[in-house]
Amino acid sequence: MIAVIGLIVGVVAGLVLEPTVPAALQPYLPIAVVAALDALFGGFRAVLDGLFDDRVFLVSFLSNVVVAALIVFLGDQLGVGSQLSTGVVVVLGIRIFSNVAAIRRHLFKA
Amino acid sequence: MTDVTEPDDGTAAAPAPRPVRGWRALGVALRPRATRAQALTGVLCVLLGFAIAVQVRQTDTESLTVMRESELVSLLDQTTRQADDLQQQVAELERTRTELRSAGSSRDTALEAATRSAAAQGILSGRLPAEGPGITVTVSDPSRSVSALTLLNLLEELRNSGAEAIQLNDQRLTASSYVLGTDDGIEVDGSPVAPPYRWVAIGEPTTMSTALAIPGGAVAKVQIDGGSATVSTEDQVEVTATRDVPDPQYAEPETSGGG
């Protein structure tokens, strides 16, 4: 419940404050968001599995974000930034789908 | 959240620390409690929501920076085409504007010409008062012996010498004016006139005075009739009398004729 409220509060804050992303961070933010989404779904799945652990969630959340940003940064330095971001998004998307599939099996037995 | 020991519905009386799963786990997780896990999750979710909102806004405003090269090229193409179209439109509209301008100026010219022509017609037809260089002729006739024919002769002489506006006493004389001798005296355009006859004529002063003064001319005829005439040229005379010009009842402008 607190997670849902937190999401809503964050969205509202983002809309109300209207911050501008620093130019240096602009390429990384979308990837970081996708990575965080992946961590969120993973945590949700762990909750349903009964295996949720806040420390694991925190570490996976932060490491997902950092590693995703790092990969994009590396790709930018190597001149293949757009391809690498696409690759990261694909991988994270697959992980999100598999997590969602597990959640679905838990909740709907299907 | 794995430290839940109380069963939700009371039916599962198993006190074993078996992890809850499925819907029950969801229900337990959704129940707000002040645990470290809940707080942590909340904070991370606030961050995530914030990042999502910011990124969505960013994408809305600055979508150009994240576009691929080919997309940028096609966008540039499209923009260039649009600019060309707009340029064409601008050229067309400017041409239209020029046309309208010239139409307006020619209309202005026509209006000006019509106004000038109306003024000229007004002066010639006696509809408008007029002023300018001209002469005044005073015909004194104490014995009332000057005939209508002599006055008509004087009028004709003024016309011949180029008078543009003529006034006799307080009557405007035009192309249709007539002088009639009756038993009671002299009538001009249906109204009786009495001596002294004071003429005012606008035109070339010397031409008119010379024309009146020729031997056997208008002034001479007045003297023959027993009156006397004084002609004085002036730089500025005023013809103040006007007359109404009736609309022609039978004549109509020839439609095919120009001017």
GROMACS .gro file of C-alpha atoms in nm:
model
  369
    1MET     CA    1   0.000   0.000   0.000
    2ILE     CA    2   0.280   0.234   0.094
    3ALA     CA    3   0.449   0.142  -0.234
    4VAL     CA    4   0.140   0.247  -0.436
    5ILE     CA    5   0.105   0.567  -0.237
    6GLY     CA    6   0.476   0.632  -0.287
    7LEU     CA    7   0.443   0.591  -0.662
    8ILE     CA    8   0.151   0.833  -0.675
    9VAL     CA    9   0.330   1.084  -0.454
   10GLY     CA   10   0.638   1.063  -0.675
   11VAL     CA   11   0.441   1.116  -0.995
   12VAL     CA   12   0.254   1.411  -0.848
   13ALA     CA   13   0.577   1.562  -0.719
   14GLY     CA   14   0.737   1.523  -1.061
   15LEU     CA   15   0.441   1.692  -1.230
   16VAL     CA   16   0.413   1.972  -0.978
   17LEU     CA   17   0.780   2.056  -0.935
   18GLU     CA   18   0.855   2.029  -1.307
   19PRO     CA   19   1.229   1.985  -1.263
   20THR     CA   20   1.456   1.986  -1.563
   21VAL     CA   21   1.690   1.696  -1.604
   22PRO     CA   22   2.055   1.800  -1.624
   23ALA     CA   23   2.188   1.749  -1.972
   24ALA     CA   24   2.452   1.505  -1.848
   25LEU     CA   25   2.186   1.277  -1.703
   26GLN     CA   26   1.943   1.291  -1.993
   27PRO     CA   27   2.057   0.974  -2.175
   28TYR     CA   28   2.053   0.768  -1.856
   29LEU     CA   29   1.723   0.858  -1.697
   30PRO     CA   30   1.496   0.654  -1.929
   31ILE     CA   31   1.715   0.344  -1.895
   32ALA     CA   32   1.734   0.393  -1.519
   33VAL     CA   33   1.355   0.415  -1.504
   34VAL     CA   34   1.316   0.090  -1.696
   35ALA     CA   35   1.573  -0.080  -1.470
   36ALA     CA   36   1.390   0.043  -1.161
   37LEU     CA   37   1.064  -0.090  -1.303
   38ASP     CA   38   1.232  -0.426  -1.346
   39ALA     CA   39   1.343  -0.419  -0.982
   40LEU     CA   40   0.993  -0.320  -0.875
   41PHE     CA   41   0.831  -0.610  -1.057
   42GLY     CA   42   1.096  -0.843  -0.922
   43GLY     CA   43   1.018  -0.724  -0.570
   44PHE     CA   44   0.645  -0.771  -0.629
   45ARG     CA   45   0.708  -1.124  -0.747
   46ALA     CA   46   0.919  -1.190  -0.434
   47VAL     CA   47   0.633  -1.065  -0.217
   48LEU     CA   48   0.399  -1.317  -0.381
   49ASP     CA   49   0.664  -1.587  -0.347
   50GLY     CA   50   0.693  -1.503   0.019
   51LEU     CA   51   1.061  -1.441  -0.029
   52PHE     CA   52   1.060  -1.062  -0.011
   53ASP     CA   53   1.356  -0.914   0.165
   54ASP     CA   54   1.392  -0.540   0.191
   55ARG     CA   55   1.771  -0.550   0.177
   56VAL     CA   56   1.769  -0.754  -0.141
   57PHE     CA   57   1.508  -0.522  -0.289
   58LEU     CA   58   1.709  -0.212  -0.208
   59VAL     CA   59   2.031  -0.356  -0.345
   60SER     CA   60   1.869  -0.492  -0.661
   61PHE     CA   61   1.689  -0.161  -0.720
   62LEU     CA   62   2.002   0.049  -0.687
   63SER     CA   63   2.231  -0.192  -0.869
   64ASN     CA   64   1.984  -0.225  -1.156
   65VAL     CA   65   1.971   0.150  -1.196
   66VAL     CA   66   2.346   0.197  -1.165
   67VAL     CA   67   2.438  -0.090  -1.396
   68ALA     CA   68   2.188   0.018  -1.660
   69ALA     CA   69   2.322   0.373  -1.652
   70LEU     CA   70   2.675   0.242  -1.660
   71ILE     CA   71   2.610   0.030  -1.966
   72VAL     CA   72   2.459   0.324  -2.151
   73PHE     CA   73   2.750   0.542  -2.044
   74LEU     CA   74   2.996   0.284  -2.169
   75GLY     CA   75   2.804   0.251  -2.494
   76ASP     CA   76   2.812   0.628  -2.540
   77GLN     CA   77   3.188   0.627  -2.491
   78LEU     CA   78   3.227   0.343  -2.744
   79GLY     CA   79   3.000   0.511  -2.997
   80VAL     CA   80   2.728   0.245  -2.976
   81GLY     CA   81   2.514   0.418  -2.713
   82SER     CA   82   2.183   0.391  -2.893
   83GLN     CA   83   2.232   0.024  -2.979
   84LEU     CA   84   2.336  -0.061  -2.625
   85SER     CA   85   2.042   0.124  -2.474
   86THR     CA   86   1.814  -0.068  -2.706
   87GLY     CA   87   1.979  -0.390  -2.590
   88VAL     CA   88   1.939  -0.297  -2.223
   89VAL     CA   89   1.575  -0.207  -2.275
   90VAL     CA   90   1.514  -0.540  -2.450
   91VAL     CA   91   1.677  -0.740  -2.173
   92LEU     CA   92   1.497  -0.552  -1.900
   93GLY     CA   93   1.173  -0.583  -2.093
   94ILE     CA   94   1.214  -0.961  -2.111
   95ARG     CA   95   1.282  -0.973  -1.737
   96ILE     CA   96   0.977  -0.760  -1.665
   97PHE     CA   97   0.763  -0.990  -1.879
   98SER     CA   98   0.890  -1.303  -1.706
   99ASN     CA   99   0.831  -1.144  -1.364
  100VAL     CA  100   0.482  -1.042  -1.467
  101ALA     CA  101   0.422  -1.399  -1.588
  102ALA     CA  102   0.526  -1.536  -1.246
  103ILE     CA  103   0.303  -1.280  -1.069
  104ARG     CA  104   0.016  -1.380  -1.296
  105ARG     CA  105   0.064  -1.747  -1.215
  106HIS     CA  106   0.062  -1.667  -0.845
  107LEU     CA  107  -0.250  -1.456  -0.851
  108PHE     CA  108  -0.458  -1.628  -1.117
  109LYS     CA  109  -0.304  -1.972  -1.125
  110ALA     CA  110  -0.277  -1.937  -1.495
  111MET     CA  111   0.718  -0.930   0.531
  112THR     CA  112   0.813  -1.283   0.594
  113ASP     CA  113   0.772  -1.224   0.966
  114VAL     CA  114   0.393  -1.246   0.951
  115THR     CA  115   0.278  -1.491   1.217
  116GLU     CA  116  -0.088  -1.413   1.259
  117PRO     CA  117  -0.314  -1.576   1.003
  118ASP     CA  118  -0.562  -1.341   0.837
  119ASP     CA  119  -0.882  -1.537   0.849
  120GLY     CA  120  -0.825  -1.759   1.147
  121THR     CA  121  -0.894  -2.081   0.959
  122ALA     CA  122  -0.531  -2.153   0.894
  123ALA     CA  123  -0.429  -2.220   1.247
  124ALA     CA  124  -0.085  -2.328   1.149
  125PRO     CA  125   0.164  -2.132   1.358
  126ALA     CA  126   0.449  -2.259   1.146
  127PRO     CA  127   0.660  -1.982   0.985
  128ARG     CA  128   0.554  -2.115   0.651
  129PRO     CA  129   0.572  -1.821   0.410
  130VAL     CA  130   0.235  -1.686   0.297
  131ARG     CA  131   0.186  -1.687  -0.077
  132GLY     CA  132  -0.046  -1.568  -0.351
  133TRP     CA  133  -0.339  -1.339  -0.274
  134ARG     CA  134  -0.281  -1.359   0.098
  135ALA     CA  135   0.075  -1.242   0.055
  136LEU     CA  136  -0.059  -0.956  -0.156
  137GLY     CA  137  -0.314  -0.868   0.110
  138VAL     CA  138  -0.047  -0.876   0.381
  139ALA     CA  139   0.184  -0.665   0.171
  140LEU     CA  140  -0.087  -0.410   0.100
  141ARG     CA  141  -0.166  -0.365   0.467
  142PRO     CA  142   0.017  -0.048   0.571
  143ARG     CA  143   0.254  -0.102   0.857
  144ALA     CA  144   0.547   0.096   0.987
  145THR     CA  145   0.816  -0.155   0.909
  146ARG     CA  146   1.153  -0.084   0.760
  147ALA     CA  147   1.069  -0.280   0.447
  148GLN     CA  148   0.751  -0.078   0.386
  149ALA     CA  149   0.930   0.252   0.441
  150LEU     CA  150   1.212   0.153   0.210
  151THR     CA  151   0.978   0.036  -0.061
  152GLY     CA  152   0.781   0.358  -0.027
  153VAL     CA  153   1.088   0.574  -0.064
  154LEU     CA  154   1.211   0.382  -0.368
  155CYS     CA  155   0.866   0.402  -0.524
  156VAL     CA  156   0.857   0.778  -0.466
  157LEU     CA  157   1.189   0.800  -0.648
  158LEU     CA  158   1.066   0.581  -0.931
  159GLY     CA  159   0.741   0.775  -0.973
  160PHE     CA  160   0.930   1.100  -0.968
  161ALA     CA  161   1.174   0.975  -1.230
  162ILE     CA  162   0.892   0.847  -1.451
  163ALA     CA  163   0.705   1.177  -1.436
  164VAL     CA  164   1.018   1.378  -1.506
  165GLN     CA  165   1.117   1.156  -1.794
  166VAL     CA  166   0.771   1.167  -1.950
  167ARG     CA  167   0.772   1.544  -1.930
  168GLN     CA  168   1.123   1.553  -2.072
  169THR     CA  169   1.021   1.333  -2.364
  170ASP     CA  170   0.725   1.558  -2.431
  171THR     CA  171   0.935   1.870  -2.441
  172GLU     CA  172   1.267   1.762  -2.586
  173SER     CA  173   1.192   1.467  -2.804
  174LEU     CA  174   1.444   1.583  -3.061
  175THR     CA  175   1.750   1.494  -2.855
  176VAL     CA  176   1.667   1.124  -2.830
  177MET     CA  177   1.581   1.074  -3.197
  178ARG     CA  178   1.786   0.863  -3.435
  179GLU     CA  179   1.973   1.009  -3.726
  180SER     CA  180   1.734   0.873  -3.988
  181GLU     CA  181   1.438   1.008  -3.796
  182LEU     CA  182   1.605   1.346  -3.775
  183VAL     CA  183   1.673   1.341  -4.148
  184SER     CA  184   1.313   1.258  -4.234
  185LEU     CA  185   1.195   1.520  -3.987
  186LEU     CA  186   1.424   1.773  -4.149
  187ASP     CA  187   1.290   1.675  -4.491
  188GLN     CA  188   0.937   1.716  -4.372
  189THR     CA  189   1.011   2.051  -4.213
  190THR     CA  190   1.184   2.173  -4.526
  191ARG     CA  191   0.887   2.068  -4.736
  192GLN     CA  192   0.653   2.244  -4.498
  193ALA     CA  193   0.868   2.556  -4.513
  194ASP     CA  194   0.858   2.543  -4.894
  195ASP     CA  195   0.481   2.512  -4.888
  196LEU     CA  196   0.453   2.803  -4.650
  197GLN     CA  197   0.688   3.009  -4.863
  198GLN     CA  198   0.469   2.942  -5.163
  199GLN     CA  199   0.168   3.048  -4.961
  200VAL     CA  200   0.346   3.364  -4.859
  201ALA     CA  201   0.425   3.443  -5.223
  202GLU     CA  202   0.065   3.382  -5.323
  203LEU     CA  203  -0.074   3.596  -5.044
  204GLU     CA  204   0.170   3.873  -5.125
  205ARG     CA  205   0.062   3.866  -5.487
  206THR     CA  206  -0.300   3.888  -5.377
  207ARG     CA  207  -0.214   4.175  -5.148
  208THR     CA  208  -0.040   4.359  -5.431
  209GLU     CA  209  -0.341   4.307  -5.653
  210LEU     CA  210  -0.575   4.434  -5.387
  211ARG     CA  211  -0.348   4.732  -5.323
  212SER     CA  212  -0.337   4.832  -5.687
  213ALA     CA  213  -0.713   4.782  -5.713
  214GLY     CA  214  -0.755   5.005  -5.411
  215SER     CA  215  -0.528   5.274  -5.551
  216SER     CA  216  -0.702   5.269  -5.889
  217ARG     CA  217  -1.031   5.296  -5.705
  218ASP     CA  218  -0.891   5.592  -5.515
  219THR     CA  219  -0.786   5.750  -5.843
  220ALA     CA  220  -1.130   5.693  -5.989
  221LEU     CA  221  -1.289   5.842  -5.678
  222GLU     CA  222  -1.062   6.145  -5.698
  223ALA     CA  223  -1.142   6.194  -6.065
  224ALA     CA  224  -1.512   6.159  -5.992
  225THR     CA  225  -1.486   6.413  -5.711
  226ARG     CA  226  -1.302   6.658  -5.935
  227SER     CA  227  -1.551   6.603  -6.211
  228ALA     CA  228  -1.838   6.651  -5.967
  229ALA     CA  229  -1.691   6.983  -5.855
  230ALA     CA  230  -1.645   7.097  -6.213
  231GLN     CA  231  -1.996   6.990  -6.306
  232GLY     CA  232  -2.131   7.159  -5.995
  233ILE     CA  233  -1.970   7.490  -6.087
  234LEU     CA  234  -2.074   7.472  -6.451
  235SER     CA  235  -2.431   7.372  -6.373
  236GLY     CA  236  -2.468   7.632  -6.098
  237ARG     CA  237  -2.510   7.380  -5.821
  238LEU     CA  238  -2.204   7.500  -5.626
  239PRO     CA  239  -2.089   7.851  -5.530
  240ALA     CA  240  -1.762   7.951  -5.688
  241GLU     CA  241  -1.485   8.205  -5.655
  242GLY     CA  242  -1.188   8.316  -5.861
  243PRO     CA  243  -1.061   8.595  -6.084
  244GLY     CA  244  -1.324   8.765  -6.293
  245ILE     CA  245  -1.511   9.085  -6.362
  246THR     CA  246  -1.809   9.273  -6.229
  247VAL     CA  247  -2.028   9.464  -6.466
  248THR     CA  248  -2.272   9.717  -6.329
  249VAL     CA  249  -2.543   9.823  -6.569
  250SER     CA  250  -2.735  10.120  -6.437
  251ASP     CA  251  -3.060  10.192  -6.608
  252PRO     CA  252  -3.249  10.467  -6.427
  253SER     CA  253  -3.498  10.509  -6.715
  254ARG     CA  254  -3.557  10.137  -6.747
  255SER     CA  255  -3.489  10.156  -7.116
  256VAL     CA  256  -3.238   9.875  -7.149
  257SER     CA  257  -3.408   9.591  -7.330
  258ALA     CA  258  -3.406   9.220  -7.249
  259LEU     CA  259  -3.229   9.160  -7.578
  260THR     CA  260  -2.944   9.384  -7.471
  261LEU     CA  261  -2.905   9.196  -7.142
  262LEU     CA  262  -2.916   8.866  -7.327
  263ASN     CA  263  -2.653   9.002  -7.559
  264LEU     CA  264  -2.437   9.088  -7.258
  265LEU     CA  265  -2.487   8.738  -7.119
  266GLU     CA  266  -2.394   8.578  -7.451
  267GLU     CA  267  -2.086   8.796  -7.473
  268LEU     CA  268  -1.977   8.679  -7.128
  269ARG     CA  269  -2.034   8.317  -7.230
  270ASN     CA  270  -1.845   8.361  -7.552
  271SER     CA  271  -1.547   8.511  -7.374
  272GLY     CA  272  -1.518   8.209  -7.149
  273ALA     CA  273  -1.703   8.295  -6.829
  274GLU     CA  274  -1.732   7.985  -6.615
  275ALA     CA  275  -1.978   8.107  -6.354
  276ILE     CA  276  -2.213   8.400  -6.395
  277GLN     CA  277  -2.440   8.572  -6.146
  278LEU     CA  278  -2.691   8.849  -6.219
  279ASN     CA  279  -2.800   9.032  -5.902
  280ASP     CA  280  -2.886   8.732  -5.681
  281GLN     CA  281  -2.948   8.476  -5.957
  282ARG     CA  282  -2.709   8.221  -6.092
  283LEU     CA  283  -2.706   8.209  -6.471
  284THR     CA  284  -2.636   7.879  -6.640
  285ALA     CA  285  -2.660   7.724  -6.982
  286SER     CA  286  -3.036   7.701  -6.960
  287SER     CA  287  -3.092   8.057  -6.835
  288TYR     CA  288  -3.309   8.287  -7.039
  289VAL     CA  289  -3.392   8.657  -7.038
  290LEU     CA  290  -3.749   8.757  -7.115
  291GLY     CA  291  -3.894   9.100  -7.173
  292THR     CA  292  -4.246   9.144  -7.031
  293ASP     CA  293  -4.479   9.436  -6.987
  294ASP     CA  294  -4.371   9.476  -6.626
  295GLY     CA  295  -4.000   9.466  -6.697
  296ILE     CA  296  -3.741   9.200  -6.746
  297GLU     CA  297  -3.758   8.843  -6.621
  298VAL     CA  298  -3.460   8.613  -6.582
  299ASP     CA  299  -3.539   8.243  -6.538
  300GLY     CA  300  -3.894   8.334  -6.439
  301SER     CA  301  -3.807   8.594  -6.172
  302PRO     CA  302  -3.826   8.966  -6.233
  303VAL     CA  303  -3.503   9.161  -6.210
  304ALA     CA  304  -3.471   9.533  -6.153
  305PRO     CA  305  -3.191   9.774  -6.234
  306PRO     CA  306  -2.917   9.831  -6.152
  307TYR     CA  307  -2.809   9.501  -6.299
  308ARG     CA  308  -2.496   9.381  -6.126
  309TRP     CA  309  -2.318   9.101  -6.308
  310VAL     CA  310  -2.044   8.889  -6.160
  311ALA     CA  311  -1.854   8.655  -6.391
  312ILE     CA  312  -1.564   8.427  -6.315
  313GLY     CA  313  -1.320   8.372  -6.598
  314GLU     CA  314  -1.020   8.533  -6.763
  315PRO     CA  315  -1.077   8.902  -6.660
  316THR     CA  316  -0.901   9.078  -6.948
  317THR     CA  317  -1.057   8.855  -7.211
  318MET     CA  318  -1.404   8.921  -7.079
  319SER     CA  319  -1.357   9.295  -7.032
  320THR     CA  320  -1.211   9.326  -7.379
  321ALA     CA  321  -1.496   9.125  -7.526
  322LEU     CA  322  -1.754   9.348  -7.360
  323ALA     CA  323  -1.578   9.667  -7.470
  324ILE     CA  324  -1.546   9.599  -7.842
  325PRO     CA  325  -1.711   9.866  -8.058
  326GLY     CA  326  -2.074   9.781  -8.123
  327GLY     CA  327  -2.053   9.519  -7.851
  328ALA     CA  328  -2.245   9.460  -7.530
  329VAL     CA  329  -2.143   9.779  -7.347
  330ALA     CA  330  -2.206   9.986  -7.655
  331LYS     CA  331  -2.557   9.839  -7.691
  332VAL     CA  332  -2.636   9.926  -7.329
  333GLN     CA  333  -2.533  10.284  -7.399
  334ILE     CA  334  -2.741  10.286  -7.717
  335ASP     CA  335  -3.039  10.173  -7.511
  336GLY     CA  336  -2.987  10.467  -7.275
  337GLY     CA  337  -2.813  10.302  -6.983
  338SER     CA  338  -2.456  10.291  -6.871
  339ALA     CA  339  -2.226  10.001  -6.798
  340THR     CA  340  -1.914   9.990  -6.582
  341VAL     CA  341  -1.676   9.697  -6.620
  342SER     CA  342  -1.413   9.633  -6.353
  343THR     CA  343  -1.168   9.345  -6.351
  344GLU     CA  344  -1.090   9.188  -6.015
  345ASP     CA  345  -0.851   8.929  -5.885
  346GLN     CA  346  -1.112   8.767  -5.669
  347VAL     CA  347  -1.485   8.765  -5.719
  348GLU     CA  348  -1.743   8.541  -5.558
  349VAL     CA  349  -2.041   8.383  -5.725
  350THR     CA  350  -2.251   8.291  -5.423
  351ALA     CA  351  -2.590   8.225  -5.576
  352THR     CA  352  -2.674   7.866  -5.663
  353ARG     CA  353  -2.958   7.694  -5.836
  354ASP     CA  354  -3.100   7.349  -5.813
  355VAL     CA  355  -3.040   7.133  -6.111
  356PRO     CA  356  -3.334   6.903  -6.179
  357ASP     CA  357  -3.259   6.551  -6.287
  358PRO     CA  358  -3.305   6.513  -6.657
  359GLN     CA  359  -3.649   6.374  -6.722
  360TYR     CA  360  -3.602   6.237  -7.072
  361ALA     CA  361  -3.236   6.230  -7.147
  362GLU     CA  362  -3.034   5.939  -7.019
  363PRO     CA  363  -2.664   5.873  -7.037
  364GLU     CA  364  -2.576   5.665  -7.337
  365THR     CA  365  -2.477   5.331  -7.187
  366SER     CA  366  -2.241   5.222  -7.463
  367GLY     CA  367  -2.066   5.555  -7.491
  368GLY     CA  368  -1.752   5.604  -7.289
  369GLY     CA  369  -1.688   5.906  -7.068
   0.00000   0.00000   0.00000
